[in-house]
Phi, psi and omega in degrees: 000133165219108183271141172251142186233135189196138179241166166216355180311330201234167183290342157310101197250100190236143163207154180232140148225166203240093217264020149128347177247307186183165219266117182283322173214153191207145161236152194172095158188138184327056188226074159221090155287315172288010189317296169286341165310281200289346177310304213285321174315305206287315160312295214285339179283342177296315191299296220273349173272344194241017181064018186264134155291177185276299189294013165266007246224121156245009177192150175239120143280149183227143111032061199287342187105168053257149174207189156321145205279305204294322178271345163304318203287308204292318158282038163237030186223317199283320192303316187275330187280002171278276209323347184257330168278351190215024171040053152247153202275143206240107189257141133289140184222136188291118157306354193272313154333313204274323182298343196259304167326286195295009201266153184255043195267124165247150205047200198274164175195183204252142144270112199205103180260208194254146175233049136074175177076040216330079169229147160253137168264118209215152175200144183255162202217126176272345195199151157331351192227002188201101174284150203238341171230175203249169194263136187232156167255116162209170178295128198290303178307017196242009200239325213311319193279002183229018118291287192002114152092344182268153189275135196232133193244150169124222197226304190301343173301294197306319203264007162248074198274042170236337173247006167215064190328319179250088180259170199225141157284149007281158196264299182250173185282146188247163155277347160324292193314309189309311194287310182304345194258302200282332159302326176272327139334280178299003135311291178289023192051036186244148172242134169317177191272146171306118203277091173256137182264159191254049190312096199249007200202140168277163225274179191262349179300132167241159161314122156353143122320129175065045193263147201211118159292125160269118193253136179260131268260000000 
């Protein structure tokens, strides 16, 4: 196996790959503005840290999010456009996962990054591997009684310390987490989520007010 792993949900513009043991090259960094500048960059620097070709590459995971429209989109358009150059099955994985996967956490606790809006995107974790709610957006005080006392992981943790008092590292997701999570899985024979995003909102571009069709004569 040499899995390429690569999130984009988050400001975190990350990729790994995984050689069916443990994660051989890893990348990651924090623009987001940049998704698509760095993304392509990142793969070819993974490949070339881990002596690897692109067309050795036998399985791809990507991030499903939840995330942003616009940054979500480019690794899962990039992810598929492998699998379609290079006939390998393109698996998803909930970035909150992968986010949880990495928490140095015992017992249950929260995942939770910023979806903007002064909102978080969260899921509670009874353990690192095992999400217990489906992943939601919502305003951190309207969460507050249903975190109360749990340790919280992420960025959206960090940027709320009134609803998320014990926040943590990691701040942000890695593809290390991603490849290692999805690798240990398919190991085990279960199969991931299709790779689809995990859009929990409309997207923040909105159509104009008072936007006028023009039709031509």
């Amino acid at each position: 196996m040499l899995l390429l792993a690569l999130d984009t949900a988050t400001p975190a513009v990350t990729v790994a790959l995984h050689d069916g043991t443990d994660v051989v090259a890893a990348s990651s960094q924090v623009d987001a503005r940049r998704h698509g500048e760095l993304l392509l960059p990142a793969v070819d620097r993974v490949l070339a840290e881990a002596g690897a070709r692109l067309d050795a590459v036998t399985a791809i995971v990507v991030g499903t999010g939840p995330g942003p429209y616009t940054g979500l989109r480019v690794g899962l358009m990039t992810a598929d456009t492998f699998g379609l150059a290079l006939g390998v099955p393109v698996h998803g994985l909930c970035t909150l996962d992968a986010l949880a996967y990495a928490a140095d956490v015992e017992g249950p606790f929260v995942a939770a990054t910023d979806a903007r809006r002064k909102e978080v995107y969260w899921a509670r974790y009874a353990d690192p591997r095992t999400r217990v709610t489906d992943p939601a957006v919502d305003r951190p005080a309207e969460i507050a009684d249903v975190v109360a006392g749990l340790p919280a992981v992420g960025a959206g943790a960090l940027l709320y310390p009134d609803t998320f008092p014990d926040a943590r590292a990691p701040e942000h997701v890695s593809a290390a987490a991603l490849a290692a999570l999805a690798a240990e899985r398919l190991a085990k024979g279960e199969e991931l989520e299709a790779p689809r995003p995990l859009y929990l909102r409309r997207p923040d571009a909105q159509v104009p007010k008072n936007y006028k069709v023009v039709t031509p004569k």
